[in-house]
PDB file of C-alpha atoms in Angstrom:
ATOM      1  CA  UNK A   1     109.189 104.851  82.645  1.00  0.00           C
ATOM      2  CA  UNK A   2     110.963 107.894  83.252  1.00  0.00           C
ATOM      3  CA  UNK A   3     114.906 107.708  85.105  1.00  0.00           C
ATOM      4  CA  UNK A   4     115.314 109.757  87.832  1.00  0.00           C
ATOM      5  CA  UNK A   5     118.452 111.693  88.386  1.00  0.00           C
ATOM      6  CA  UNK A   6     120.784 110.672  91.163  1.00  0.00           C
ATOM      7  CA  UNK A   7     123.185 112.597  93.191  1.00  0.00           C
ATOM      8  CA  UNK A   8     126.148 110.672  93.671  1.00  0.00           C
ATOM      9  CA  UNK A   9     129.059 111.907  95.300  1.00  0.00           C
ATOM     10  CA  UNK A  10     132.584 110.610  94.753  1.00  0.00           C
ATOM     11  CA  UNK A  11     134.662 111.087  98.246  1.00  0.00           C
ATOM     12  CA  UNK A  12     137.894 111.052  99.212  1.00  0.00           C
ATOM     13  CA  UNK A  13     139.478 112.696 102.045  1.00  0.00           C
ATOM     14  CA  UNK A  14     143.541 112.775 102.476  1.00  0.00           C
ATOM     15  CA  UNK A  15     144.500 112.801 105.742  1.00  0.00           C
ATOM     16  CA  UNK A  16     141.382 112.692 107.730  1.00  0.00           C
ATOM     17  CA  UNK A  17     141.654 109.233 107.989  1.00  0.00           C
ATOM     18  CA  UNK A  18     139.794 106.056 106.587  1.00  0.00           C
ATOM     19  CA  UNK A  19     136.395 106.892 105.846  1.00  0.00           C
ATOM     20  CA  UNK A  20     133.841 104.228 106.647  1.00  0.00           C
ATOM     21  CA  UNK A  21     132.630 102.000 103.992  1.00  0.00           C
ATOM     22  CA  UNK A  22     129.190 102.481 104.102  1.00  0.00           C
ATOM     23  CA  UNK A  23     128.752 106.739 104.965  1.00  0.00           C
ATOM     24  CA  UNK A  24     125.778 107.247 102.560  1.00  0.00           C
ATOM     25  CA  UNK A  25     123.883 109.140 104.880  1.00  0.00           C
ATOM     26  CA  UNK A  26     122.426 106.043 106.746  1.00  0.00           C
ATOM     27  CA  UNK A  27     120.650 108.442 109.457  1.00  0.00           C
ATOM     28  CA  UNK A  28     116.643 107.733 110.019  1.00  0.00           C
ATOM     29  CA  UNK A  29     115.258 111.096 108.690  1.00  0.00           C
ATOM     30  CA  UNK A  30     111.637 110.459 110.229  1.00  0.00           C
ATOM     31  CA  UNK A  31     108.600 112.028 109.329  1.00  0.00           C
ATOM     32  CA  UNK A  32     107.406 114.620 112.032  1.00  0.00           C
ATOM     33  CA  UNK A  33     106.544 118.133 110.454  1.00  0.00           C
ATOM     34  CA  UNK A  34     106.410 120.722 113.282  1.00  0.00           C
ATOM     35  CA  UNK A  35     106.733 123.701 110.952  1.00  0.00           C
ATOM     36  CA  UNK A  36     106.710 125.072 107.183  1.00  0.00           C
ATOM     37  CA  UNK A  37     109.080 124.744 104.523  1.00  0.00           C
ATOM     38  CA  UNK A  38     109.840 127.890 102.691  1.00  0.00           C
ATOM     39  CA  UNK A  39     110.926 127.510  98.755  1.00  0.00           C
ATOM     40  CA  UNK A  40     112.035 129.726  96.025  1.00  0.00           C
ATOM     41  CA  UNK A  41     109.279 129.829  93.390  1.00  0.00           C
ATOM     42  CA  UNK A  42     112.049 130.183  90.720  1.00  0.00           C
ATOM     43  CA  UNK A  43     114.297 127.055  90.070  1.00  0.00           C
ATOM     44  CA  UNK A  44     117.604 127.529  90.875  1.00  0.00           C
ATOM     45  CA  UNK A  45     118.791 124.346  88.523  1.00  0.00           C
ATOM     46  CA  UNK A  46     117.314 122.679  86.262  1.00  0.00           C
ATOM     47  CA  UNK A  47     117.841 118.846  84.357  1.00  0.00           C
ATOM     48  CA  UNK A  48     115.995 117.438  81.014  1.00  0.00           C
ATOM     49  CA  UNK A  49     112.550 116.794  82.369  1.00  0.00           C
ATOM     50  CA  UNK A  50     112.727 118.187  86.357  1.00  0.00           C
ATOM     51  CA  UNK A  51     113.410 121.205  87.979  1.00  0.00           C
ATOM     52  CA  UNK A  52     115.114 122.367  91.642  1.00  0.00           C
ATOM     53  CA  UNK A  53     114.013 124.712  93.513  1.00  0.00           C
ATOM     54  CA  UNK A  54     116.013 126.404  96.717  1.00  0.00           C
ATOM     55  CA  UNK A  55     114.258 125.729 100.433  1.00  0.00           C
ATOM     56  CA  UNK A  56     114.493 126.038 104.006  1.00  0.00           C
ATOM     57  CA  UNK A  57     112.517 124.105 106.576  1.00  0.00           C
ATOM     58  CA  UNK A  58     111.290 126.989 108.605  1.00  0.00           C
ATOM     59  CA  UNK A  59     112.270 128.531 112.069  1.00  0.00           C
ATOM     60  CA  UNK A  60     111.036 126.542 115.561  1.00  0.00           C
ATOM     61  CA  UNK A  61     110.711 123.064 114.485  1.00  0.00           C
ATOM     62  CA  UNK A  62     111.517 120.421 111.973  1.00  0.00           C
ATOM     63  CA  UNK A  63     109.667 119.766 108.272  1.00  0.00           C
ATOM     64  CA  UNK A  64     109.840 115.875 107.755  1.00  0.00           C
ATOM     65  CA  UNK A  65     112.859 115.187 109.729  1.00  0.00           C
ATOM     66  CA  UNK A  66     114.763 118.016 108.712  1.00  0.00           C
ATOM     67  CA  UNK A  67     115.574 120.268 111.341  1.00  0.00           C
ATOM     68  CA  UNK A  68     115.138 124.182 111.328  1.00  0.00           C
ATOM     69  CA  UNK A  69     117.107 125.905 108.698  1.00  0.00           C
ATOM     70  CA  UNK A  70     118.465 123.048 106.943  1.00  0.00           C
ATOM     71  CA  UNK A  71     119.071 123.611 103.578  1.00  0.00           C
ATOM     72  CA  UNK A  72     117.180 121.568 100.610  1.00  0.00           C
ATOM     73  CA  UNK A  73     116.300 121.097  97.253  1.00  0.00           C
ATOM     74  CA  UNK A  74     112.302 120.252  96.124  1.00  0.00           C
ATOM     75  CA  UNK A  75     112.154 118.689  93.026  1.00  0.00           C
ATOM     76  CA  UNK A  76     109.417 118.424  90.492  1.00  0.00           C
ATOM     77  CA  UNK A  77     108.549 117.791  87.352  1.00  0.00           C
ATOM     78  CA  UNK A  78     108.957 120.884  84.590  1.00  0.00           C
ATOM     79  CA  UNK A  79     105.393 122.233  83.981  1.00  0.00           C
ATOM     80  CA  UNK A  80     105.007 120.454  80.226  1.00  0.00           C
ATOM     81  CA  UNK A  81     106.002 116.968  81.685  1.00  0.00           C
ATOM     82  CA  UNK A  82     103.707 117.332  84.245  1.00  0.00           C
ATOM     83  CA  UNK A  83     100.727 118.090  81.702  1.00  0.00           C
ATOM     84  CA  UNK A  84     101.490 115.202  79.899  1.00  0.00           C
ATOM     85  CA  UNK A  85     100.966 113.253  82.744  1.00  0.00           C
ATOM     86  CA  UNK A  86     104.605 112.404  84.241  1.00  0.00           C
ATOM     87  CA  UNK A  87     104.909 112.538  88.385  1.00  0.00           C
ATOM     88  CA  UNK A  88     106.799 112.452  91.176  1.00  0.00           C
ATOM     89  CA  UNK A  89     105.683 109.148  93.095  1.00  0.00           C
ATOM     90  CA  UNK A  90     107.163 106.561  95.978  1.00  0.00           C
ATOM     91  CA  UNK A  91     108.512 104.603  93.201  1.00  0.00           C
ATOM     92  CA  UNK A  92     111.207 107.445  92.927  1.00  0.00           C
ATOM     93  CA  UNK A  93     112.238 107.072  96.450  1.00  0.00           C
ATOM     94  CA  UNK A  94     112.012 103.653  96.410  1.00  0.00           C
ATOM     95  CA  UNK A  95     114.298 103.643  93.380  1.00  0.00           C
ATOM     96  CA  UNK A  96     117.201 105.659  94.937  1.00  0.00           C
ATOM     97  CA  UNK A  97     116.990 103.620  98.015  1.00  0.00           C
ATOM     98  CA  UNK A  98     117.963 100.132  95.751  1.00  0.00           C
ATOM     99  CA  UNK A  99     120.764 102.741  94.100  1.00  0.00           C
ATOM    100  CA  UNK A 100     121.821 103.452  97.546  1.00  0.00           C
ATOM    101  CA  UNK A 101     122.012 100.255  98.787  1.00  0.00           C
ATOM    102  CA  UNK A 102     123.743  98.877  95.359  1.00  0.00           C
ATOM    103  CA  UNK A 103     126.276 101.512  96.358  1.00  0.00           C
ATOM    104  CA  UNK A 104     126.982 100.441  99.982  1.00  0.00           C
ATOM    105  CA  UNK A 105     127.328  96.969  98.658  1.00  0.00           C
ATOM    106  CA  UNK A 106     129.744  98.381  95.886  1.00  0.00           C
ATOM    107  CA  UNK A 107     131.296  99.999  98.403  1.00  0.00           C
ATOM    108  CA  UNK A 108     131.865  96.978 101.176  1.00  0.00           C
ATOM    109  CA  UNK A 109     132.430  94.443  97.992  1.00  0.00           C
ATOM    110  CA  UNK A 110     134.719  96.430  95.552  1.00  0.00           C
ATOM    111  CA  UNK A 111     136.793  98.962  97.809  1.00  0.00           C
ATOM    112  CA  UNK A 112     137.992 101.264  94.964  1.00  0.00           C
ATOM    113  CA  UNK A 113     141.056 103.607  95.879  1.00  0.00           C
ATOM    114  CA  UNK A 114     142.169 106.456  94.631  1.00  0.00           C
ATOM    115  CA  UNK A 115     145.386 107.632  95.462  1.00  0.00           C
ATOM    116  CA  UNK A 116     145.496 104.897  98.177  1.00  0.00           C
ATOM    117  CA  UNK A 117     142.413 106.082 100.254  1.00  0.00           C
ATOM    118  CA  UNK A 118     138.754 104.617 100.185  1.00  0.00           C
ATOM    119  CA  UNK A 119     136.700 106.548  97.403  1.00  0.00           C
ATOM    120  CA  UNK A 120     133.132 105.747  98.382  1.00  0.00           C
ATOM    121  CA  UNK A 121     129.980 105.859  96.632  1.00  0.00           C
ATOM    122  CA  UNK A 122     127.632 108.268  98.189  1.00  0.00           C
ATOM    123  CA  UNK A 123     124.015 108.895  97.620  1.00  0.00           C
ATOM    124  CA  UNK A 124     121.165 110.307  99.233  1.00  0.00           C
ATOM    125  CA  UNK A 125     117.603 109.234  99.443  1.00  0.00           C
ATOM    126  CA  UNK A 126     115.174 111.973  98.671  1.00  0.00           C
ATOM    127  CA  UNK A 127     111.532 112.435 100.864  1.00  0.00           C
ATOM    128  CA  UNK A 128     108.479 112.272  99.124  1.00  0.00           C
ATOM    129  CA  UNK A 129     105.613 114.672 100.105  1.00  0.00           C
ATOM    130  CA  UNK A 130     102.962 116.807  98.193  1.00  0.00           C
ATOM    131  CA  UNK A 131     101.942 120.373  98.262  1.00  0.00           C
ATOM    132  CA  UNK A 132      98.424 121.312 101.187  1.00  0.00           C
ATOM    133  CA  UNK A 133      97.291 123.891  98.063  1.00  0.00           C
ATOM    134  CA  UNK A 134      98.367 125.471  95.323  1.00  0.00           C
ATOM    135  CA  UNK A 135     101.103 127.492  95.265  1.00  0.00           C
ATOM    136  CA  UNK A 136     101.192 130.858  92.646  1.00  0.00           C
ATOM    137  CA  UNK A 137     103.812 133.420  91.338  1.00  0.00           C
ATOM    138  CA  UNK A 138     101.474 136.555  90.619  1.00  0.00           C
ATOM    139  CA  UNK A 139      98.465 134.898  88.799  1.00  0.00           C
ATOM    140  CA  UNK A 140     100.397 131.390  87.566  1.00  0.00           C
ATOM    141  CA  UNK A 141     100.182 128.475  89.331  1.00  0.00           C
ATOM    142  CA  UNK A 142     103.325 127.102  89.894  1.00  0.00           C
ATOM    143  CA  UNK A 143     102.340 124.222  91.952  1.00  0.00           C
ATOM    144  CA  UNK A 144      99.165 122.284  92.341  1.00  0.00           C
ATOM    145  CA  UNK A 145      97.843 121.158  95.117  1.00  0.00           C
ATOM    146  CA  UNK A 146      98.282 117.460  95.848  1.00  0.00           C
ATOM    147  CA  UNK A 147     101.092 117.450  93.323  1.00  0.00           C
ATOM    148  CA  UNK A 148     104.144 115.362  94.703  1.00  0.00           C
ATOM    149  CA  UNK A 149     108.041 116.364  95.161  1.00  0.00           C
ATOM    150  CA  UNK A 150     111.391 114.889  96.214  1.00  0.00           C
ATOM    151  CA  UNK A 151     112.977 116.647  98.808  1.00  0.00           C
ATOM    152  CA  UNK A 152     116.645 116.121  99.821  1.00  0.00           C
ATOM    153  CA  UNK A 153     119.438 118.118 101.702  1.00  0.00           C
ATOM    154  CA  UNK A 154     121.201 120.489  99.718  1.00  0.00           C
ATOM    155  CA  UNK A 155     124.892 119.345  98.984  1.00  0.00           C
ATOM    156  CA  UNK A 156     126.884 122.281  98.185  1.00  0.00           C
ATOM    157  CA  UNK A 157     129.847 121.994  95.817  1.00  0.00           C
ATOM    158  CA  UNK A 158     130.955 121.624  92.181  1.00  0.00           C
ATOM    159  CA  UNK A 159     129.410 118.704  90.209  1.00  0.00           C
ATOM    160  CA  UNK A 160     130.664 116.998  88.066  1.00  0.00           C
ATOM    161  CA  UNK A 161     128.283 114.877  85.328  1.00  0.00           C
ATOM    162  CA  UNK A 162     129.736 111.417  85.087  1.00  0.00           C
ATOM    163  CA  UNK A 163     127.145 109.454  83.052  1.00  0.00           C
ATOM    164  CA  UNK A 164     124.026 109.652  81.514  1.00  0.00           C
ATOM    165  CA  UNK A 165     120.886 107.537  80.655  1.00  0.00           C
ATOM    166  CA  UNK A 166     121.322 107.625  77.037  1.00  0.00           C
ATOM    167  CA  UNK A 167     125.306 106.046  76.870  1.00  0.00           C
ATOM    168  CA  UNK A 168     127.347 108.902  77.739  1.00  0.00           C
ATOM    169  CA  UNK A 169     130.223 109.096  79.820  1.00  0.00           C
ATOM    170  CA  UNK A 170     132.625 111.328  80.917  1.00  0.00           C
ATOM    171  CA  UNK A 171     135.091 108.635  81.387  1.00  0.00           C
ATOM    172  CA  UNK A 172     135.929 108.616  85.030  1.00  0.00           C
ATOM    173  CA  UNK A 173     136.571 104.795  85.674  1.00  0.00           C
ATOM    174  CA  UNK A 174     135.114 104.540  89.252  1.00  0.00           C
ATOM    175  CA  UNK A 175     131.620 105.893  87.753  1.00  0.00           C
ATOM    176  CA  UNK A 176     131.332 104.057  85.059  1.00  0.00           C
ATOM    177  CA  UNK A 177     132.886 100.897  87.104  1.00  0.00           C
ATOM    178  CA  UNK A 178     129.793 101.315  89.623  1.00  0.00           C
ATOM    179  CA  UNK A 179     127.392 101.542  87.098  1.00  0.00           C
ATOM    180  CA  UNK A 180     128.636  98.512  84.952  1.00  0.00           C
ATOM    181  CA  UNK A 181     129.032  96.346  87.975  1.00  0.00           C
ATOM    182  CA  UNK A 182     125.244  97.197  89.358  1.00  0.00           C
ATOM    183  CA  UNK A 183     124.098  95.701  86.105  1.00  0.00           C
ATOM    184  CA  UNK A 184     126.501  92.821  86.377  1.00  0.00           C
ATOM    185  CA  UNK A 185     125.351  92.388  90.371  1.00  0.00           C
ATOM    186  CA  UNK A 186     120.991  92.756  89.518  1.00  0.00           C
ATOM    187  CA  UNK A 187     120.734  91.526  85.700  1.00  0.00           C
ATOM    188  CA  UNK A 188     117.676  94.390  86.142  1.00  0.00           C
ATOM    189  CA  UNK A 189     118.690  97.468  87.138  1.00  0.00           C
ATOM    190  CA  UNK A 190     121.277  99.746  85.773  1.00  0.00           C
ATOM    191  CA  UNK A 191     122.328 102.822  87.715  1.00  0.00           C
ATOM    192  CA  UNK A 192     123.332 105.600  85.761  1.00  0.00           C
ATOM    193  CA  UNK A 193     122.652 109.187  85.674  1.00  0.00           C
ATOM    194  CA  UNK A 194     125.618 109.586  87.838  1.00  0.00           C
ATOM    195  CA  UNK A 195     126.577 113.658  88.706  1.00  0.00           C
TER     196      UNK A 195
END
């Protein structure tokens, strides 16, 4: 089965006061499309086996819950992955939802501090939908129709790579704390990946 990447933010804000345990973006996105989502049809990133691509849900509405002009990243699949059979599904989402919810737990159960403030686990759930037809740069087709990708808000920043899926790690202790104590928690799952 192929990992997916997951975005997890590390958070801790002096002097704002105490940040809630569980801020991982708990807001009901919905579904309701009332307009188009326009993308970049060059990635702007790119990780071992996906690729991101720059969009904007379009002017006058909202594009599955995301209002007009929000910023996001589509994800999919890099073209030779995708010939060999490997997609974007539901089991994606439904797999950063458990890493979400292993990270409010982690966050209510273990309280880690960092320079005496909360220092939360963050991560967002991506949206699943599929291209209406395909979708070309000059002559290539760059998407096909039907094929699925994640779509989540655009978090704008410097990251930082924490851990991987093959046993690396950068050595932050928090990181690697999280993803030692989801496997402790589950017996099953392992959360790692961590940027």
């Amino acid at each position: 089965n192929e990992v997916s990447s997951l975005v997890c933010v590390v958070s801790f804000e002096r002097g704002m006061g105490r940040t809630p345990k569980n801020a991982s973006d708990a807001r009901p996105m919905g579904s309701r499309t009332t307009t188009t989502l326009d993308f970049e049809l060059a990635p702007f990133a790119q990780g071992a086996s996906r690729e991101a691509f720059i969009a904007t849900v379009g002017e006058g509405g909202c594009y599955k819950g995301y209002t007009n002009g929000t910023k996001l990243v589509l994800k999919t699949f890099k073209p030779d992955y995708y010939n060999k059979g490997l997609r974007v599904s539901q089991e994606d989402v439904w797999m950063q939802q458990r890493a979400k919810d292993l990270a409010d737990q982690f966050n209510d159960e273990v309280g880690i501090t960092r320079y005496g403030e909360p220092c939360n686990i963050y991560m967002r759930v991506a949206t699943l939908d599929s291209f209406t037809k395909d979708v070309r740069r000059g002559k290539k087709v760059i998407f096909r129709k039907w094929e699925h990708f994640l779509l989540e808000q655009r978090i704008h920043g410097t990251f930082r790579k924490f851990n991987s899926n093959s046993g690396w790690s950068s050595g932050d202790e928090v990181m690697d704390a999280f993803s030692h104590w989801t496997w402790h928690k589950t017996h099953t799952c392992l959360v790692c990946d961590l940027q």
